[in-house]
């Protein structure tokens, strides 16, 4: 087949493929909503959510996972367009961990030495890792599916961003239930679970996001 | 390659996005020499058929990913990024490693096709792996230049069914093309 003939066949194909720009936010929000309904119907939200959130550490705990997910999603969508890189999303991606680190350091300094380790270990680290890890899996699958409609020239990096989005979104759901409010706890265990999803996303993305 | 040309690429692709098939064909014809120039500059030892295989793989990729161009942005950076990715990918699949620095695009002269009709040997092999009806649709519209309406009459299908079949066949061509190269990199290097 000559190139001109291929062009003729392509020009006759008037069905527009879907892009990831609408798909990624849609599948992520629907996934989060479904997971929140399922998860909270079993374990329930923390009873004092409305008042607790007025305290700064709790506000940080509630805000950082969705912000991380937003930054990762925005960056992944930009990267899915050939010729574009992370852009301003990189700033938010860097700012969120910086705030977390600041909160953890402040907590570390505020606590007496003997109270630091118990605060970090908490009482629910296993449940935290398991819940965020499991909830991030369907979200990661959905994000990778949506990003396959894009064209990233860095499939591994895009996969990692999909994992960060999935982990952040899963942590956002989990945080509605969790009563561990020490920054030492969530800056360690939440981040550990989110990093697990990020690593899995990088591995999968390197294969699945090639085109 | 002046600003006028750049305006026209955006105008063509924008019109194509509004369903103008002629503008889309013109866009693809306008980018073909750019793609060919880069492929040729990267693989000076490759036979013209092999270069044209890469050109066609890249055009199929542009076709599959055309929705990732944002209309408020210039076409060229988007286009060059796709070409760079697919040309590097094509050479990698053929067991060669190449770098395609961005400066290439400034230096490379748009490539005219080599003397003879640029046959895509791969295309025939890949089309042969489609189901017979899809293969017939691609050949009828591409090679014989039939319209969607004619093809639907010939094959006793609705026009919508022909459009969907063509869309799926091209998508499959794009993914099969890459797969088949992965299967036998040796056969393709010379």
Coordinates of C-alpha atoms in Angstrom, one line a residue:
Chain A
X1 CA 0.0 0.0 0.0
X2 CA 1.4 3.4 -0.9
X3 CA 1.6 6.2 1.6
X4 CA -0.9 8.2 -0.4
X5 CA -3.3 5.3 -0.3
X6 CA -2.9 5.0 3.5
X7 CA -3.6 8.7 3.8
X8 CA -6.8 8.3 1.8
X9 CA -8.0 5.6 4.1
X10 CA -7.1 7.6 7.2
X11 CA -8.8 10.7 5.8
X12 CA -12.0 8.7 5.3
X13 CA -11.9 7.6 8.9
X14 CA -14.1 10.4 10.4
X15 CA -14.6 8.8 13.8
X16 CA -12.7 10.9 16.4
X17 CA -10.9 8.9 19.0
X18 CA -11.5 10.0 22.6
X19 CA -8.7 11.9 24.4
X20 CA -7.7 11.4 28.1
X21 CA -8.7 14.9 29.1
X22 CA -12.3 14.1 29.9
X23 CA -11.8 10.4 30.6
X24 CA -9.2 10.7 33.4
X25 CA -11.1 13.1 35.7
X26 CA -14.4 11.2 35.0
X27 CA -13.1 7.7 35.8
X28 CA -11.2 9.0 38.9
X29 CA -14.2 10.8 40.4
X30 CA -16.6 8.0 39.7
X31 CA -14.1 5.5 41.1
X32 CA -13.6 7.6 44.3
X33 CA -17.3 8.0 44.8
X34 CA -17.9 4.3 44.4
X35 CA -15.0 3.4 46.8
X36 CA -16.1 6.0 49.3
X37 CA -19.7 4.6 49.4
X38 CA -18.4 1.0 49.7
X39 CA -15.6 1.8 52.2
X40 CA -17.6 4.2 54.5
X41 CA -20.6 1.9 54.5
X42 CA -18.4 -0.7 56.1
X43 CA -16.1 1.3 58.4
X44 CA -18.0 4.6 58.5
X45 CA -16.5 8.1 58.6
X46 CA -14.9 9.4 61.8
X47 CA -17.7 10.7 64.0
X48 CA -16.0 14.1 64.7
X49 CA -15.0 14.8 61.1
X50 CA -16.7 18.2 61.0
X51 CA -15.0 19.6 64.2
X52 CA -11.6 17.8 63.9
X53 CA -11.0 19.3 60.5
X54 CA -10.7 22.7 62.2
X55 CA -7.4 21.7 63.7
X56 CA -4.4 22.3 61.5
X57 CA -2.8 18.9 61.5
X58 CA -6.2 17.3 60.6
X59 CA -6.8 19.9 57.9
X60 CA -3.4 18.9 56.4
X61 CA -4.2 15.2 56.6
X62 CA -7.5 15.8 54.8
X63 CA -6.2 18.2 52.2
X64 CA -2.9 16.6 51.1
X65 CA -4.1 13.4 49.5
X66 CA -6.6 15.0 47.1
X67 CA -4.1 17.8 46.3
X68 CA -1.5 15.2 45.5
X69 CA -4.0 13.4 43.3
X70 CA -5.0 16.6 41.6
X71 CA -1.4 17.5 40.9
X72 CA -0.5 14.0 39.6
X73 CA -3.6 13.9 37.4
X74 CA -3.0 17.4 36.0
X75 CA 0.7 16.5 35.3
X76 CA -0.3 13.1 33.7
X77 CA -2.7 14.8 31.4
X78 CA -0.2 17.3 30.2
X79 CA 2.4 14.6 29.7
X80 CA -0.2 12.7 27.7
X81 CA 0.0 15.5 25.0
X82 CA 3.1 15.0 22.9
X83 CA 5.5 18.0 23.2
X84 CA 4.3 19.1 26.6
X85 CA 5.9 18.4 30.0
X86 CA 4.6 18.7 33.6
X87 CA 4.3 22.5 33.5
X88 CA 3.0 24.3 36.6
X89 CA 1.7 21.0 38.1
X90 CA 5.3 20.3 39.0
X91 CA 5.1 23.1 41.5
X92 CA 2.1 21.6 43.3
X93 CA 3.7 18.2 43.1
X94 CA 6.7 19.5 45.0
X95 CA 4.8 21.8 47.3
X96 CA 2.6 19.1 48.8
X97 CA 5.5 16.9 50.1
X98 CA 7.2 20.0 51.3
X99 CA 4.2 21.0 53.5
X100 CA 4.0 17.4 54.8
X101 CA 7.6 17.4 55.7
X102 CA 7.2 20.7 57.5
X103 CA 4.2 19.4 59.5
X104 CA 6.1 16.3 60.4
X105 CA 9.1 18.2 61.6
X106 CA 7.0 20.6 63.6
X107 CA 5.2 17.7 65.3
X108 CA 8.5 16.0 66.0
X109 CA 9.9 19.1 67.7
X110 CA 6.7 19.7 69.6
X111 CA 6.5 16.2 71.1
X112 CA 8.6 15.0 74.0
X113 CA 11.2 12.4 72.8
X114 CA 9.4 9.5 74.4
X115 CA 6.1 10.3 72.6
X116 CA 7.5 10.5 69.1
X117 CA 7.8 6.8 68.2
X118 CA 4.3 5.9 69.5
X119 CA 2.9 8.8 67.6
X120 CA 4.4 7.6 64.4
X121 CA 3.5 4.0 64.8
X122 CA -0.1 4.8 65.8
X123 CA -2.6 2.0 66.2
X124 CA -3.9 1.4 62.7
X125 CA -0.9 1.3 60.4
X126 CA -1.8 -2.1 59.0
X127 CA -5.4 -1.1 58.3
X128 CA -4.1 2.1 56.7
X129 CA -1.7 0.4 54.4
X130 CA -4.1 -2.3 53.4
X131 CA -7.1 0.0 52.8
X132 CA -5.2 2.6 50.8
X133 CA -3.3 -0.1 48.9
X134 CA -6.4 -2.0 48.0
X135 CA -8.5 1.0 47.1
X136 CA -5.7 2.4 44.9
X137 CA -5.7 -0.7 42.6
X138 CA -9.0 -0.1 40.8
X139 CA -8.2 3.6 40.6
X140 CA -4.8 2.8 39.1
X141 CA -6.4 0.5 36.5
X142 CA -8.9 3.2 35.6
X143 CA -6.2 5.9 35.3
X144 CA -4.0 3.7 33.1
X145 CA -6.9 2.9 30.9
X146 CA -7.7 6.6 30.5
X147 CA -4.1 7.5 29.8
X148 CA -3.8 4.9 27.1
X149 CA -5.9 7.3 25.1
X150 CA -3.1 9.8 25.3
X151 CA 0.4 9.7 23.9
X152 CA 3.0 10.1 26.6
X153 CA 6.6 10.0 25.4
X154 CA 7.6 9.0 29.0
X155 CA 5.4 5.9 29.7
X156 CA 7.1 5.1 33.0
X157 CA 6.8 8.6 34.3
X158 CA 3.2 8.8 33.2
X159 CA 2.5 5.4 34.9
X160 CA 4.1 6.7 38.1
X161 CA 1.8 9.8 38.0
X162 CA -1.2 7.5 37.5
X163 CA -0.1 5.6 40.6
X164 CA 0.3 8.8 42.5
X165 CA -3.1 9.9 41.4
X166 CA -4.6 6.5 42.4
X167 CA -2.8 6.4 45.8
X168 CA -3.7 10.0 46.6
X169 CA -7.4 9.4 45.7
X170 CA -7.5 6.2 47.8
X171 CA -5.9 8.0 50.7
X172 CA -8.4 10.9 50.4
X173 CA -11.2 8.3 50.8
X174 CA -9.4 6.5 53.7
X175 CA -8.7 9.8 55.5
X176 CA -12.5 10.3 56.0
X177 CA -12.5 7.3 58.4
X178 CA -9.0 7.5 59.9
X179 CA -8.6 9.1 63.4
X180 CA -4.8 9.1 63.5
X181 CA -4.1 12.9 63.5
X182 CA -0.4 13.0 64.2
X183 CA 1.6 14.3 61.1
X184 CA 4.2 11.8 62.1
X185 CA 1.7 9.0 61.5
X186 CA 0.2 10.2 58.2
X187 CA 3.4 11.6 56.7
X188 CA 4.8 8.2 57.1
X189 CA 2.1 5.6 56.6
X190 CA -0.1 7.4 54.1
X191 CA 3.0 8.4 52.1
X192 CA 4.3 4.8 52.2
X193 CA 1.0 3.4 50.8
X194 CA 0.9 6.1 48.2
X195 CA 4.5 5.5 47.1
X196 CA 3.6 1.8 46.8
X197 CA 0.9 2.7 44.3
X198 CA 3.3 5.1 42.5
X199 CA 5.9 2.4 42.1
X200 CA 3.3 -0.1 40.8
X201 CA 2.0 2.5 38.4
X202 CA 5.6 3.2 37.1
X203 CA 6.1 -0.5 36.4
X204 CA 2.7 -1.0 34.7
X205 CA 2.9 2.3 32.8
X206 CA 6.3 1.5 31.3
X207 CA 4.5 -1.4 29.5
X208 CA 0.9 -0.3 29.1
X209 CA 1.4 3.3 28.1
X210 CA 3.6 2.7 25.1
X211 CA 2.0 3.4 21.8
Chain B
X1 CA 8.6 26.2 6.6
X2 CA 7.7 29.8 7.3
X3 CA 5.0 31.2 9.5
X4 CA 2.5 30.9 6.6
X5 CA 3.1 27.2 6.5
X6 CA 2.7 26.9 10.2
X7 CA -0.6 28.7 10.1
X8 CA -1.9 26.4 7.5
X9 CA -1.0 23.2 9.5
X10 CA -3.1 24.5 12.4
X11 CA -5.9 25.6 10.1
X12 CA -5.9 22.2 8.3
X13 CA -6.0 20.2 11.5
X14 CA -8.6 22.4 13.0
X15 CA -10.8 22.0 9.9
X16 CA -10.1 18.3 10.1
X17 CA -11.4 18.3 13.6
X18 CA -14.6 19.8 12.4
X19 CA -15.0 16.9 10.0
X20 CA -13.4 18.2 6.8
X21 CA -11.9 15.1 5.2
X22 CA -10.2 17.1 2.5
X23 CA -8.4 19.3 5.0
X24 CA -7.3 16.2 6.9
X25 CA -5.9 14.5 3.8
X26 CA -4.1 17.8 3.0
X27 CA -2.7 17.9 6.6
X28 CA -1.4 14.3 6.4
X29 CA 0.2 15.0 2.9
X30 CA 1.8 18.1 4.3
X31 CA 3.4 16.3 7.3
X32 CA 4.5 13.3 5.3
X33 CA 7.7 14.9 3.9
X34 CA 8.6 16.1 7.3
X35 CA 8.3 12.6 8.7
X36 CA 10.1 11.1 5.8
X37 CA 13.0 13.6 6.1
X38 CA 13.5 12.7 9.8
X39 CA 13.3 9.0 9.1
X40 CA 15.8 9.3 6.3
X41 CA 18.2 11.4 8.3
X42 CA 18.2 8.9 11.1
X43 CA 18.6 5.8 9.0
X44 CA 20.8 6.7 6.0
X45 CA 21.6 3.0 5.4
X46 CA 18.0 1.9 5.3
X47 CA 16.3 0.8 2.0
X48 CA 13.7 3.2 0.8
X49 CA 11.0 0.7 1.5
X50 CA 12.1 0.5 5.1
X51 CA 12.1 4.3 5.4
X52 CA 8.6 4.3 4.0
X53 CA 7.5 1.6 6.5
X54 CA 8.6 3.9 9.3
X55 CA 6.8 6.9 7.6
X56 CA 3.6 5.0 7.5
X57 CA 3.8 3.7 11.0
X58 CA 4.4 7.3 12.2
X59 CA 1.4 8.5 10.1
X60 CA -0.8 5.9 11.6
X61 CA 0.4 7.0 15.1
X62 CA -0.4 10.6 14.2
X63 CA -3.9 9.4 13.1
X64 CA -4.5 7.4 16.3
X65 CA -3.3 10.2 18.6
X66 CA -4.7 13.3 16.7
X67 CA -7.1 14.1 19.6
X68 CA -4.1 14.9 21.8
X69 CA -3.4 18.1 19.9
X70 CA -4.9 21.0 21.7
X71 CA -6.3 23.6 19.3
X72 CA -5.0 26.5 21.2
X73 CA -1.4 25.3 20.8
X74 CA 0.9 25.2 17.7
X75 CA 0.9 22.0 15.8
X76 CA 4.6 21.7 15.2
X77 CA 5.9 20.9 18.7
X78 CA 3.2 18.3 19.0
X79 CA 3.9 16.8 15.6
X80 CA 7.7 16.7 16.2
X81 CA 7.2 15.0 19.5
X82 CA 5.2 12.3 17.9
X83 CA 7.6 11.9 15.0
X84 CA 10.6 11.7 17.4
X85 CA 8.9 9.1 19.6
X86 CA 7.8 6.9 16.7
X87 CA 11.0 7.2 14.7
X88 CA 13.1 6.3 17.7
X89 CA 10.6 3.5 18.5
X90 CA 10.7 2.2 15.0
X91 CA 14.5 2.0 14.9
X92 CA 14.6 0.4 18.3
X93 CA 12.1 -2.3 17.1
X94 CA 14.5 -2.9 14.2
X95 CA 17.4 -3.4 16.5
X96 CA 19.0 0.0 16.0
X97 CA 19.4 2.7 18.6
X98 CA 19.0 6.2 17.4
X99 CA 18.6 9.6 19.0
X100 CA 16.5 12.2 17.4
X101 CA 17.6 15.5 18.7
X102 CA 15.1 18.3 18.2
X103 CA 17.6 20.2 16.1
X104 CA 17.1 17.6 13.4
X105 CA 13.8 19.1 12.5
X106 CA 15.3 22.4 11.7
X107 CA 18.1 20.9 9.5
X108 CA 16.2 18.2 7.7
X109 CA 14.9 19.0 4.3
X110 CA 11.4 17.7 3.7
X111 CA 11.9 14.3 2.0
X112 CA 10.4 13.6 -1.4
X113 CA 9.5 10.0 -1.9
X114 CA 12.3 8.0 -3.5
X115 CA 11.9 7.5 -7.2
X116 CA 9.4 4.8 -7.2
X117 CA 6.0 4.5 -5.6
X118 CA 6.6 4.0 -2.0
X119 CA 5.2 0.6 -1.4
X120 CA 4.7 -0.4 2.2
X121 CA 5.6 -4.1 2.3
X122 CA 4.5 -4.2 5.9
X123 CA 1.1 -2.8 5.2
X124 CA 0.3 -5.7 2.9
X125 CA 1.5 -8.2 5.5
X126 CA -0.4 -6.4 8.2
X127 CA -3.6 -6.0 6.2
X128 CA -3.5 -9.7 5.5
X129 CA -3.9 -10.3 9.2
X130 CA -7.1 -8.3 9.4
X131 CA -10.4 -10.1 9.0
X132 CA -11.3 -10.3 5.3
X133 CA -14.1 -7.7 5.4
X134 CA -11.9 -5.1 7.2
X135 CA -9.1 -5.8 4.8
X136 CA -11.5 -5.3 1.9
X137 CA -12.7 -2.0 3.3
X138 CA -9.2 -0.6 3.8
X139 CA -8.2 -1.7 0.3
X140 CA -11.4 -0.3 -1.3
X141 CA -11.1 3.1 0.3
X142 CA -7.3 3.4 0.3
X143 CA -6.1 1.7 -2.8
X144 CA -9.2 1.9 -5.1
X145 CA -10.2 5.3 -3.8
X146 CA -13.8 4.3 -3.2
X147 CA -16.1 6.5 -1.1
X148 CA -17.7 5.3 2.1
X149 CA -21.0 5.3 0.3
X150 CA -19.7 3.2 -2.6
X151 CA -18.1 0.7 -0.2
X152 CA -21.2 0.4 1.9
X153 CA -23.2 -0.4 -1.3
X154 CA -20.6 -2.9 -2.5
X155 CA -20.4 -4.7 0.8
X156 CA -24.1 -4.3 1.6
X157 CA -23.3 -2.7 4.9
X158 CA -24.7 0.6 6.4
X159 CA -22.4 3.6 6.0
X160 CA -22.1 3.8 9.8
X161 CA -21.0 0.1 9.9
X162 CA -18.3 0.9 7.2
X163 CA -17.1 3.9 9.1
X164 CA -16.8 1.9 12.3
X165 CA -15.1 -1.0 10.5
X166 CA -12.6 1.4 8.9
X167 CA -11.9 3.1 12.2
X168 CA -11.2 -0.2 13.9
X169 CA -9.2 -1.6 11.0
X170 CA -6.8 1.4 11.2
X171 CA -6.5 1.1 14.9
X172 CA -5.6 -2.5 14.5
X173 CA -3.2 -1.7 11.7
X174 CA -1.4 0.7 14.0
X175 CA -1.1 -1.9 16.8
X176 CA -0.4 -4.9 14.6
X177 CA 2.3 -3.0 12.8
X178 CA 4.2 -2.5 16.0
X179 CA 3.6 -6.1 17.1
X180 CA 4.8 -7.6 13.9
X181 CA 8.0 -5.6 14.0
X182 CA 8.6 -6.8 17.5
X183 CA 8.3 -10.4 16.4
X184 CA 11.0 -10.3 13.7
X185 CA 13.4 -7.5 14.1
X186 CA 16.1 -9.4 12.1
X187 CA 14.1 -9.6 8.9
X188 CA 13.6 -5.9 8.8
X189 CA 17.1 -4.4 9.4
X190 CA 18.4 -4.6 5.9

